[in-house]
mmCIF file of C-alpha atoms and ligand atoms in Angstrom:
data_model
loop_
_atom_site.group_PDB
_atom_site.id
_atom_site.type_symbol
_atom_site.label_atom_id
_atom_site.label_comp_id
_atom_site.label_asym_id
_atom_site.label_seq_id
_atom_site.Cartn_x
_atom_site.Cartn_y
_atom_site.Cartn_z
ATOM 1 C CA MET A 14 78.132 107.425 95.132
ATOM 2 C CA THR A 15 78.470 105.770 98.540
ATOM 3 C CA ASP A 16 81.968 105.784 99.996
ATOM 4 C CA LEU A 17 82.624 102.584 101.955
ATOM 5 C CA SER A 18 86.336 103.267 102.444
ATOM 6 C CA THR A 19 87.912 103.393 105.867
ATOM 7 C CA THR A 20 91.339 103.566 107.452
ATOM 8 C CA TYR A 21 92.798 101.153 109.959
ATOM 9 C CA LEU A 22 96.323 101.246 111.399
ATOM 10 C CA GLY A 23 97.286 103.793 108.754
ATOM 11 C CA LEU A 24 96.126 101.442 105.980
ATOM 12 C CA ASN A 25 93.647 102.769 103.437
ATOM 13 C CA LEU A 26 90.981 100.107 103.023
ATOM 14 C CA LYS A 27 88.303 100.038 100.350
ATOM 15 C CA ASN A 28 85.672 98.967 102.910
ATOM 16 C CA PRO A 29 85.462 97.899 106.588
ATOM 17 C CA LEU A 30 85.102 94.132 105.940
ATOM 18 C CA VAL A 31 88.246 92.328 107.065
ATOM 19 C CA ALA A 32 88.704 88.562 107.324
ATOM 20 C CA ALA A 33 89.525 87.735 110.951
ATOM 21 C CA ALA A 34 92.222 85.242 111.923
ATOM 22 C CA SER A 35 90.906 81.806 110.944
ATOM 23 C CA PRO A 36 91.730 78.677 108.945
ATOM 24 C CA LEU A 37 90.573 80.594 105.851
ATOM 25 C CA SER A 38 94.011 82.217 105.686
ATOM 26 C CA LYS A 39 95.784 78.846 105.588
ATOM 27 C CA HIS A 40 95.497 78.606 101.807
ATOM 28 C CA VAL A 41 96.501 81.208 99.227
ATOM 29 C CA ASP A 42 93.514 80.259 97.065
ATOM 30 C CA LEU A 43 91.042 80.945 99.855
ATOM 31 C CA VAL A 44 92.577 84.346 100.538
ATOM 32 C CA LYS A 45 92.277 85.130 96.824
ATOM 33 C CA GLN A 46 88.628 84.069 96.933
ATOM 34 C CA MET A 47 88.043 86.398 99.881
ATOM 35 C CA GLU A 48 89.715 89.249 98.000
ATOM 36 C CA ASP A 49 87.523 88.530 94.961
ATOM 37 C CA ALA A 50 84.449 88.524 97.210
ATOM 38 C CA GLY A 51 85.330 92.070 98.302
ATOM 39 C CA ILE A 52 87.104 91.913 101.670
ATOM 40 C CA SER A 53 89.535 94.767 102.156
ATOM 41 C CA ALA A 54 92.257 93.032 104.215
ATOM 42 C CA VAL A 55 93.030 89.692 105.805
ATOM 43 C CA VAL A 56 94.318 88.780 109.246
ATOM 44 C CA MET A 57 96.389 85.594 109.158
ATOM 45 C CA TYR A 58 95.576 82.764 111.563
ATOM 46 C CA SER A 59 97.817 82.925 114.633
ATOM 47 C CA LEU A 60 101.300 81.662 115.124
ATOM 48 C CA PHE A 61 101.425 80.574 118.767
ATOM 49 C CA GLU A 62 104.230 81.246 121.208
ATOM 50 C CA GLU A 63 104.147 77.530 122.069
ATOM 51 C CA GLN A 64 104.785 76.571 118.427
ATOM 52 C CA ILE A 65 107.794 78.871 118.226
ATOM 53 C CA THR A 66 109.211 77.834 121.557
ATOM 54 C CA HIS A 67 108.729 74.180 120.576
ATOM 55 C CA GLU A 68 110.621 74.656 117.350
ATOM 56 C CA SER A 69 113.575 76.189 119.180
ATOM 57 C CA ASN A 70 113.647 73.275 121.651
ATOM 58 C CA ALA A 71 112.793 75.612 124.484
ATOM 59 C CA LEU A 72 109.249 74.427 125.077
ATOM 60 C CA ASP A 73 110.462 71.972 127.720
ATOM 61 C CA TYR A 74 111.737 74.896 129.711
ATOM 62 C CA PHE A 75 108.633 76.993 129.082
ATOM 63 C CA LEU A 76 106.239 74.334 130.280
ATOM 64 C CA ASN A 77 108.391 72.998 133.062
ATOM 65 C CA ARG A 78 109.247 76.298 134.732
ATOM 66 C CA GLY A 79 108.805 75.863 138.466
ATOM 67 C CA SER A 80 106.700 72.774 138.088
ATOM 68 C CA GLU A 81 107.212 69.062 138.357
ATOM 69 C CA SER A 82 104.402 68.245 136.031
ATOM 70 C CA PHE A 83 106.109 68.625 132.686
ATOM 71 C CA ALA A 84 104.750 65.353 131.286
ATOM 72 C CA GLU A 85 101.205 66.348 132.195
ATOM 73 C CA ALA A 86 101.538 69.906 130.896
ATOM 74 C CA LEU A 87 102.725 68.565 127.536
ATOM 75 C CA THR A 88 99.516 66.592 127.094
ATOM 76 C CA TYR A 89 97.465 69.799 127.224
ATOM 77 C CA PHE A 90 98.805 70.885 123.862
ATOM 78 C CA PRO A 91 97.921 69.448 120.484
ATOM 79 C CA GLU A 92 100.725 67.612 118.676
ATOM 80 C CA MET A 93 102.927 70.518 117.603
ATOM 81 C CA GLU A 94 103.798 68.773 114.321
ATOM 82 C CA SER A 95 100.148 68.538 113.367
ATOM 83 C CA TYR A 96 99.057 71.888 114.828
ATOM 84 C CA ASN A 97 99.162 74.314 111.945
ATOM 85 C CA ILE A 98 102.358 74.598 109.979
ATOM 86 C CA GLY A 99 105.657 75.491 111.677
ATOM 87 C CA PRO A 100 106.944 79.037 112.190
ATOM 88 C CA GLU A 101 109.143 79.121 109.070
ATOM 89 C CA SER A 102 106.350 77.831 106.850
ATOM 90 C CA TYR A 103 104.062 80.449 108.407
ATOM 91 C CA LEU A 104 106.454 83.187 107.287
ATOM 92 C CA ASN A 105 106.660 81.660 103.795
ATOM 93 C CA LEU A 106 102.885 81.576 103.585
ATOM 94 C CA ILE A 107 102.678 85.293 104.427
ATOM 95 C CA SER A 108 105.147 86.053 101.618
ATOM 96 C CA LYS A 109 103.203 83.860 99.167
ATOM 97 C CA ILE A 110 99.897 85.485 100.084
ATOM 98 C CA LYS A 111 101.435 88.945 99.762
ATOM 99 C CA GLU A 112 102.622 88.067 96.248
ATOM 100 C CA SER A 113 99.199 86.739 95.270
ATOM 101 C CA VAL A 114 96.793 89.413 96.483
ATOM 102 C CA ASN A 115 96.602 93.206 96.461
ATOM 103 C CA ILE A 116 94.881 93.665 99.819
ATOM 104 C CA PRO A 117 96.852 94.266 103.043
ATOM 105 C CA VAL A 118 97.872 91.187 105.015
ATOM 106 C CA ILE A 119 98.022 91.393 108.800
ATOM 107 C CA GLY A 120 100.178 88.812 110.598
ATOM 108 C CA SER A 121 98.984 87.331 113.889
ATOM 109 C CA LEU A 122 100.976 86.266 116.917
ATOM 110 C CA ASN A 123 99.363 84.652 119.924
ATOM 111 C CA GLY A 124 101.312 84.620 123.142
ATOM 112 C CA VAL A 125 101.572 85.722 126.723
ATOM 113 C CA SER A 126 105.163 85.940 127.920
ATOM 114 C CA THR A 127 108.097 88.095 126.906
ATOM 115 C CA GLY A 128 111.053 86.147 125.545
ATOM 116 C CA GLY A 129 112.868 85.068 122.393
ATOM 117 C CA TRP A 130 109.671 84.062 120.614
ATOM 118 C CA ILE A 131 108.750 87.679 120.012
ATOM 119 C CA ASP A 132 111.561 87.874 117.418
ATOM 120 C CA TYR A 133 108.849 86.481 115.182
ATOM 121 C CA ALA A 134 107.158 89.877 115.222
ATOM 122 C CA LYS A 135 110.118 91.196 113.224
ATOM 123 C CA LYS A 136 110.198 88.100 111.038
ATOM 124 C CA ILE A 137 106.513 88.538 110.210
ATOM 125 C CA GLU A 138 107.265 92.133 109.196
ATOM 126 C CA HIS A 139 110.178 90.987 107.018
ATOM 127 C CA ALA A 140 107.935 88.341 105.426
ATOM 128 C CA GLY A 141 105.881 91.246 104.088
ATOM 129 C CA ALA A 142 103.008 91.704 106.554
ATOM 130 C CA ASP A 143 101.487 95.182 106.511
ATOM 131 C CA ALA A 144 100.665 95.121 110.234
ATOM 132 C CA LEU A 145 100.749 92.751 113.191
ATOM 133 C CA GLU A 146 97.877 91.625 115.400
ATOM 134 C CA LEU A 147 98.952 90.366 118.817
ATOM 135 C CA ASN A 148 96.442 88.112 120.523
ATOM 136 C CA ILE A 149 97.069 87.917 124.258
ATOM 137 C CA TYR A 150 94.949 84.871 125.015
ATOM 138 C CA TYR A 151 95.220 84.384 128.745
ATOM 139 C CA ILE A 152 92.853 83.023 131.361
ATOM 140 C CA PRO A 153 93.938 84.191 134.831
ATOM 141 C CA THR A 154 93.644 81.029 136.937
ATOM 142 C CA ASN A 155 96.257 81.888 139.566
ATOM 143 C CA ILE A 156 94.504 82.961 142.762
ATOM 144 C CA LYS A 157 97.572 84.908 143.897
ATOM 145 C CA MET A 158 97.855 87.024 140.761
ATOM 146 C CA GLY A 159 95.911 90.301 140.875
ATOM 147 C CA SER A 160 94.608 92.329 137.949
ATOM 148 C CA LYS A 161 97.428 94.892 138.162
ATOM 149 C CA GLU A 162 100.088 92.207 137.876
ATOM 150 C CA ILE A 163 98.329 90.642 134.881
ATOM 151 C CA GLU A 164 97.873 93.996 133.144
ATOM 152 C CA ASP A 165 101.486 95.023 133.837
ATOM 153 C CA ALA A 166 102.724 91.808 132.198
ATOM 154 C CA GLN A 167 100.561 92.399 129.131
ATOM 155 C CA VAL A 168 101.600 96.045 128.835
ATOM 156 C CA GLU A 169 105.253 94.932 129.023
ATOM 157 C CA LEU A 170 104.652 92.337 126.291
ATOM 158 C CA VAL A 171 103.065 94.961 124.028
ATOM 159 C CA ALA A 172 105.994 97.349 124.620
ATOM 160 C CA GLU A 173 108.497 94.563 123.802
ATOM 161 C CA VAL A 174 106.703 93.551 120.614
ATOM 162 C CA HIS A 175 106.329 97.206 119.615
ATOM 163 C CA LYS A 176 110.124 97.648 119.944
ATOM 164 C CA GLN A 177 110.690 94.815 117.449
ATOM 165 C CA ILE A 178 108.730 96.202 114.538
ATOM 166 C CA ASN A 179 108.212 99.164 112.267
ATOM 167 C CA ILE A 180 104.779 98.098 111.049
ATOM 168 C CA PRO A 181 101.619 99.036 112.996
ATOM 169 C CA LEU A 182 100.660 96.889 115.965
ATOM 170 C CA THR A 183 97.138 96.025 117.040
ATOM 171 C CA ILE A 184 96.141 94.090 120.164
ATOM 172 C CA LYS A 185 93.314 91.538 120.325
ATOM 173 C CA LEU A 186 91.839 91.875 123.806
ATOM 174 C CA SER A 187 89.854 89.771 126.200
ATOM 175 C CA PRO A 188 86.400 91.073 127.171
ATOM 176 C CA TYR A 189 87.096 90.098 130.780
ATOM 177 C CA ASP A 190 89.709 92.686 131.705
ATOM 178 C CA SER A 191 88.737 94.880 134.610
ATOM 179 C CA ALA A 192 88.834 98.657 134.065
ATOM 180 C CA LEU A 193 89.117 98.155 130.308
ATOM 181 C CA PRO A 194 89.322 101.862 129.334
ATOM 182 C CA SER A 195 92.309 102.449 131.591
ATOM 183 C CA PHE A 196 93.998 99.232 130.434
ATOM 184 C CA ALA A 197 93.332 100.189 126.803
ATOM 185 C CA ARG A 198 94.978 103.563 127.405
ATOM 186 C CA ARG A 199 98.049 101.853 128.892
ATOM 187 C CA LEU A 200 98.312 99.548 125.864
ATOM 188 C CA CYS A 201 98.223 102.564 123.557
ATOM 189 C CA ASP A 202 100.945 104.244 125.597
ATOM 190 C CA ALA A 203 102.996 101.044 125.227
ATOM 191 C CA GLY A 204 102.756 101.237 121.429
ATOM 192 C CA ALA A 205 99.435 99.756 120.332
ATOM 193 C CA ASP A 206 98.056 101.488 117.236
ATOM 194 C CA GLY A 207 94.837 99.517 117.316
ATOM 195 C CA LEU A 208 92.635 97.417 119.578
ATOM 196 C CA VAL A 209 90.617 94.407 118.472
ATOM 197 C CA LEU A 210 87.468 93.859 120.533
ATOM 198 C CA PHE A 211 87.266 90.977 121.413
ATOM 199 C CA ASN A 212 89.013 87.676 121.497
ATOM 200 C CA ARG A 213 86.406 84.907 121.317
ATOM 201 C CA PHE A 214 87.249 82.524 124.124
ATOM 202 C CA TYR A 215 86.371 78.904 123.565
ATOM 203 C CA GLN A 216 83.881 77.690 126.171
ATOM 204 C CA PRO A 217 84.766 74.220 127.391
ATOM 205 C CA ASP A 218 82.077 71.633 128.055
ATOM 206 C CA ILE A 219 82.168 68.465 130.156
ATOM 207 C CA ASP A 220 81.431 65.030 128.697
ATOM 208 C CA THR A 221 79.473 63.333 131.492
ATOM 209 C CA GLU A 222 80.159 59.858 130.056
ATOM 210 C CA THR A 223 83.913 60.026 129.576
ATOM 211 C CA LEU A 224 84.471 62.685 132.256
ATOM 212 C CA GLU A 225 86.616 64.644 129.833
ATOM 213 C CA VAL A 226 86.726 68.368 129.200
ATOM 214 C CA ILE A 227 85.678 69.082 125.621
ATOM 215 C CA PRO A 228 87.396 72.181 124.225
ATOM 216 C CA SER A 229 84.801 73.202 121.661
ATOM 217 C CA LEU A 230 84.670 76.436 119.709
ATOM 218 C CA GLN A 231 81.194 77.399 118.612
ATOM 219 C CA LEU A 232 80.607 79.808 115.768
ATOM 220 C CA SER A 233 79.043 83.115 116.792
ATOM 221 C CA ASP A 234 75.659 84.571 115.939
ATOM 222 C CA SER A 235 74.525 88.208 115.714
ATOM 223 C CA TYR A 236 73.682 88.289 119.427
ATOM 224 C CA ASP A 237 77.410 87.968 120.193
ATOM 225 C CA LEU A 238 77.835 91.388 118.609
ATOM 226 C CA ARG A 239 76.374 93.085 121.684
ATOM 227 C CA LEU A 240 79.450 92.744 123.883
ATOM 228 C CA PRO A 241 82.042 94.247 121.498
ATOM 229 C CA LEU A 242 79.448 96.776 120.314
ATOM 230 C CA ARG A 243 79.065 98.217 123.804
ATOM 231 C CA TRP A 244 82.804 98.392 124.435
ATOM 232 C CA THR A 245 83.529 99.904 121.035
ATOM 233 C CA ALA A 246 80.993 102.623 121.856
ATOM 234 C CA ILE A 247 82.656 103.178 125.238
ATOM 235 C CA LEU A 248 86.243 103.317 123.942
ATOM 236 C CA TYR A 249 85.574 105.361 120.789
ATOM 237 C CA GLY A 250 87.219 108.776 121.081
ATOM 238 C CA LYS A 251 88.781 107.922 124.433
ATOM 239 C CA VAL A 252 91.883 106.075 123.250
ATOM 240 C CA LYS A 253 94.472 106.928 120.636
ATOM 241 C CA ALA A 254 93.892 103.689 118.764
ATOM 242 C CA ASP A 255 91.865 102.482 115.835
ATOM 243 C CA LEU A 256 89.160 100.039 116.817
ATOM 244 C CA ALA A 257 88.415 96.707 115.156
ATOM 245 C CA LEU A 258 85.247 94.927 116.201
ATOM 246 C CA THR A 259 85.181 91.144 116.053
ATOM 247 C CA SER A 260 82.551 88.633 117.258
ATOM 248 C CA GLY A 261 79.041 88.373 115.930
ATOM 249 C CA VAL A 262 79.200 90.250 112.611
ATOM 250 C CA HIS A 263 76.929 88.288 110.253
ATOM 251 C CA ASN A 264 75.136 90.786 108.031
ATOM 252 C CA GLU A 265 75.238 94.376 106.760
ATOM 253 C CA LYS A 266 73.259 95.689 109.736
ATOM 254 C CA ASP A 267 75.910 94.276 112.093
ATOM 255 C CA VAL A 268 78.623 96.106 110.132
ATOM 256 C CA LEU A 269 76.655 99.358 110.186
ATOM 257 C CA LYS A 270 76.103 99.080 113.950
ATOM 258 C CA ALA A 271 79.838 98.509 114.451
ATOM 259 C CA MET A 272 80.616 101.678 112.465
ATOM 260 C CA MET A 273 78.031 103.697 114.405
ATOM 261 C CA ALA A 274 79.572 102.478 117.671
ATOM 262 C CA GLY A 275 82.948 103.726 116.465
ATOM 263 C CA ALA A 276 84.789 100.816 114.830
ATOM 264 C CA ASN A 277 87.175 101.435 111.935
ATOM 265 C CA ILE A 278 86.721 97.884 110.659
ATOM 266 C CA VAL A 279 85.006 94.619 111.494
ATOM 267 C CA GLU A 280 86.820 91.283 111.514
ATOM 268 C CA ILE A 281 84.660 88.339 110.427
ATOM 269 C CA THR A 282 85.115 84.564 110.701
ATOM 270 C CA SER A 283 81.936 82.656 111.634
ATOM 271 C CA GLU A 284 79.755 84.024 108.839
ATOM 272 C CA PHE A 285 82.370 83.139 106.210
ATOM 273 C CA LEU A 286 82.902 79.654 107.660
ATOM 274 C CA ALA A 287 79.170 78.966 107.898
ATOM 275 C CA ASN A 288 77.909 80.499 104.652
ATOM 276 C CA GLY A 289 80.948 81.028 102.446
ATOM 277 C CA VAL A 290 83.142 83.992 101.637
ATOM 278 C CA LYS A 291 80.679 85.187 98.965
ATOM 279 C CA ARG A 292 78.790 86.658 101.954
ATOM 280 C CA ALA A 293 81.303 89.518 101.921
ATOM 281 C CA GLY A 294 79.991 90.724 98.538
ATOM 282 C CA GLU A 295 76.379 90.415 99.656
ATOM 283 C CA MET A 296 77.064 92.359 102.838
ATOM 284 C CA LEU A 297 78.758 95.152 100.878
ATOM 285 C CA VAL A 298 75.774 95.472 98.543
ATOM 286 C CA GLY A 299 73.460 95.485 101.572
ATOM 287 C CA MET A 300 75.511 98.229 103.220
ATOM 288 C CA GLU A 301 75.425 100.391 100.116
ATOM 289 C CA ASN A 302 71.664 99.965 99.711
ATOM 290 C CA TRP A 303 71.010 100.873 103.334
ATOM 291 C CA MET A 304 73.305 103.889 103.192
ATOM 292 C CA ASN A 305 71.637 105.122 100.001
ATOM 293 C CA GLU A 306 68.205 104.732 101.528
ATOM 294 C CA TYR A 307 69.169 106.639 104.674
ATOM 295 C CA GLU A 308 71.270 109.188 102.782
ATOM 296 C CA TYR A 309 74.643 108.433 104.294
ATOM 297 C CA LYS A 310 77.422 109.429 101.912
ATOM 298 C CA SER A 311 80.255 107.612 103.641
ATOM 299 C CA VAL A 312 81.167 105.206 106.378
ATOM 300 C CA SER A 313 83.234 107.895 108.079
ATOM 301 C CA GLN A 314 80.099 110.061 108.315
ATOM 302 C CA MET A 315 78.410 107.483 110.546
ATOM 303 C CA ARG A 316 81.488 106.436 112.557
ATOM 304 C CA GLY A 317 80.948 106.932 116.284
ATOM 305 C CA SER A 318 77.483 108.482 115.848
ATOM 306 C CA MET A 319 76.118 106.031 118.446
ATOM 307 C CA SER A 320 79.206 106.015 120.677
ATOM 308 C CA HIS A 321 79.481 107.219 124.240
ATOM 309 C CA LYS A 322 81.558 110.192 123.137
ATOM 310 C CA SER A 323 78.731 112.641 123.530
ATOM 311 C CA VAL A 324 77.355 111.093 126.719
ATOM 312 C CA ALA A 325 78.287 113.274 129.695
ATOM 313 C CA GLU A 326 78.133 110.523 132.341
ATOM 314 C CA PRO A 327 78.694 107.170 130.576
ATOM 315 C CA ALA A 328 78.632 105.068 133.756
ATOM 316 C CA ALA A 329 75.294 106.592 134.857
ATOM 317 C CA PHE A 330 73.988 106.151 131.302
ATOM 318 C CA GLU A 331 74.855 102.421 131.442
ATOM 319 C CA ARG A 332 73.135 101.967 134.812
ATOM 320 C CA ALA A 333 70.037 103.841 133.647
ATOM 321 C CA ASN A 334 69.793 101.672 130.521
ATOM 322 C CA TYR A 335 70.159 98.558 132.651
ATOM 323 C CA MET A 336 67.255 99.691 134.836
ATOM 324 C CA LYS A 337 65.167 100.447 131.730
ATOM 325 C CA ALA A 338 65.944 96.997 130.339
ATOM 326 C CA LEU A 339 64.832 95.322 133.574
ATOM 327 C CA GLN A 340 61.702 97.470 133.727
ATOM 328 C CA SER A 341 60.681 96.435 130.212
ATOM 329 C CA PHE A 342 59.763 93.026 131.661
ATOM 330 C CA ASP A 343 57.384 94.486 134.263
ATOM 331 C CA ASN A 344 54.552 94.914 131.713
ATOM 332 C CA LYS A 345 55.016 91.363 130.473
ATOM 333 C CA ILE A 346 54.165 89.806 133.832
ATOM 334 C CA GLY A 347 50.994 91.919 134.242
HETATM 335 C C1 FMN B 21 87.885 78.043 113.591
HETATM 336 C C2 FMN B 21 88.389 79.343 114.151
HETATM 337 C C3 FMN B 21 89.754 79.584 114.203
HETATM 338 C C4 FMN B 21 90.235 80.781 114.754
HETATM 339 N N1 FMN B 21 91.586 80.996 114.794
HETATM 340 C C5 FMN B 21 92.043 82.149 115.351
HETATM 341 C C6 FMN B 21 93.439 82.395 115.423
HETATM 342 O O1 FMN B 21 94.274 81.617 114.971
HETATM 343 N N2 FMN B 21 93.821 83.560 116.022
HETATM 344 C C7 FMN B 21 92.939 84.481 116.513
HETATM 345 O O2 FMN B 21 93.359 85.523 117.010
HETATM 346 N N3 FMN B 21 91.614 84.268 116.433
HETATM 347 C C8 FMN B 21 91.145 83.140 115.880
HETATM 348 N N4 FMN B 21 89.807 82.928 115.802
HETATM 349 C C9 FMN B 21 88.879 83.983 116.256
HETATM 350 C C10 FMN B 21 88.424 84.829 115.055
HETATM 351 O O3 FMN B 21 89.519 85.527 114.498
HETATM 352 C C11 FMN B 21 87.346 85.871 115.443
HETATM 353 O O4 FMN B 21 87.928 86.905 116.201
HETATM 354 C C12 FMN B 21 86.209 85.264 116.232
HETATM 355 O O5 FMN B 21 85.770 84.052 115.671
HETATM 356 C C13 FMN B 21 85.033 86.235 116.322
HETATM 357 O O6 FMN B 21 84.537 86.594 115.057
HETATM 358 P P1 FMN B 21 83.212 85.891 114.420
HETATM 359 O O7 FMN B 21 82.099 86.153 115.340
HETATM 360 O O8 FMN B 21 83.056 86.540 113.085
HETATM 361 O O9 FMN B 21 83.518 84.421 114.318
HETATM 362 C C14 FMN B 21 89.328 81.744 115.251
HETATM 363 C C15 FMN B 21 87.945 81.489 115.187
HETATM 364 C C16 FMN B 21 87.464 80.307 114.643
HETATM 365 C C17 FMN B 21 85.986 80.072 114.589
#
């Protein structure tokens, strides 16, 4: 009997396949379908700081702080009325989903500043969420703001959110932070029980005809797994946090690699959006077959087996592998 169970944020999960934050959690029926297909937990789509601040009539202040371009700043945001449902409806949806399914439900907040909006962390807990994922989506565009200042602000935000709640807290990180291991350690000290690697940043394009920036979000493919895979392997065993890997998980091999790197769970969106939530069931069967063939009894047996934990000099190891990768092209050019 193959044991696919895992733990994440103190939750006992029947397998490592978790639905990442996405529009799939906007409807109770879809969450039920995902549960039926075999996923072990669901992360709700995010409630944004801007939505909450808007609702409390404080968005004017938030956007206008120290600037004279309020009217322009407002146009950056989608119509708040049409962008997702409002904060209160979001809480109601969590409660409804909790009543309808047996798997854990993880709430998701997306924000950057400390302030009244983080009360919603507590409200999400009271709505019945089993844990909270905080997505700190931030692109540092200010030339005067250094990495320490940015990290300090994020550590403070995590500490403030942590103070609000009694459920576990996990932080969805950017892959672009400098000195990630040290930053990850600081987040854990501030109260993070888990880290989600990584936030998938949308990559804007330029329309050369209309001269407009097009904010498009492309679905991932398995190649996108490489970035979180490396960092999961680096952080495994170094931080006091469970690790969730998200970006580029499309098949059972991707899940197995994530476990070997050291992840407790994987969070999936693109594969379910592209090929349907039934893919969860197929991936679970594929995992079991592979584990049987290679005589793995459990997921926990393979966790971290390919991590950096046993590498004496990880930085030297990374440089050596880079050199090997470059060298592999030498033969190809004769
Ligand atoms: C359409 C769409 C909506 C998403 N919405 C959210 C969101 O509300 N909050 C969030 O933290 N991540 C969101 N994500 C990111 C996903 O949760 C996930 O981390 C990312 O897509 C990488 O996983 P994947 O490679 O399986 O797609 C969204 C992704 C997509 C494609």
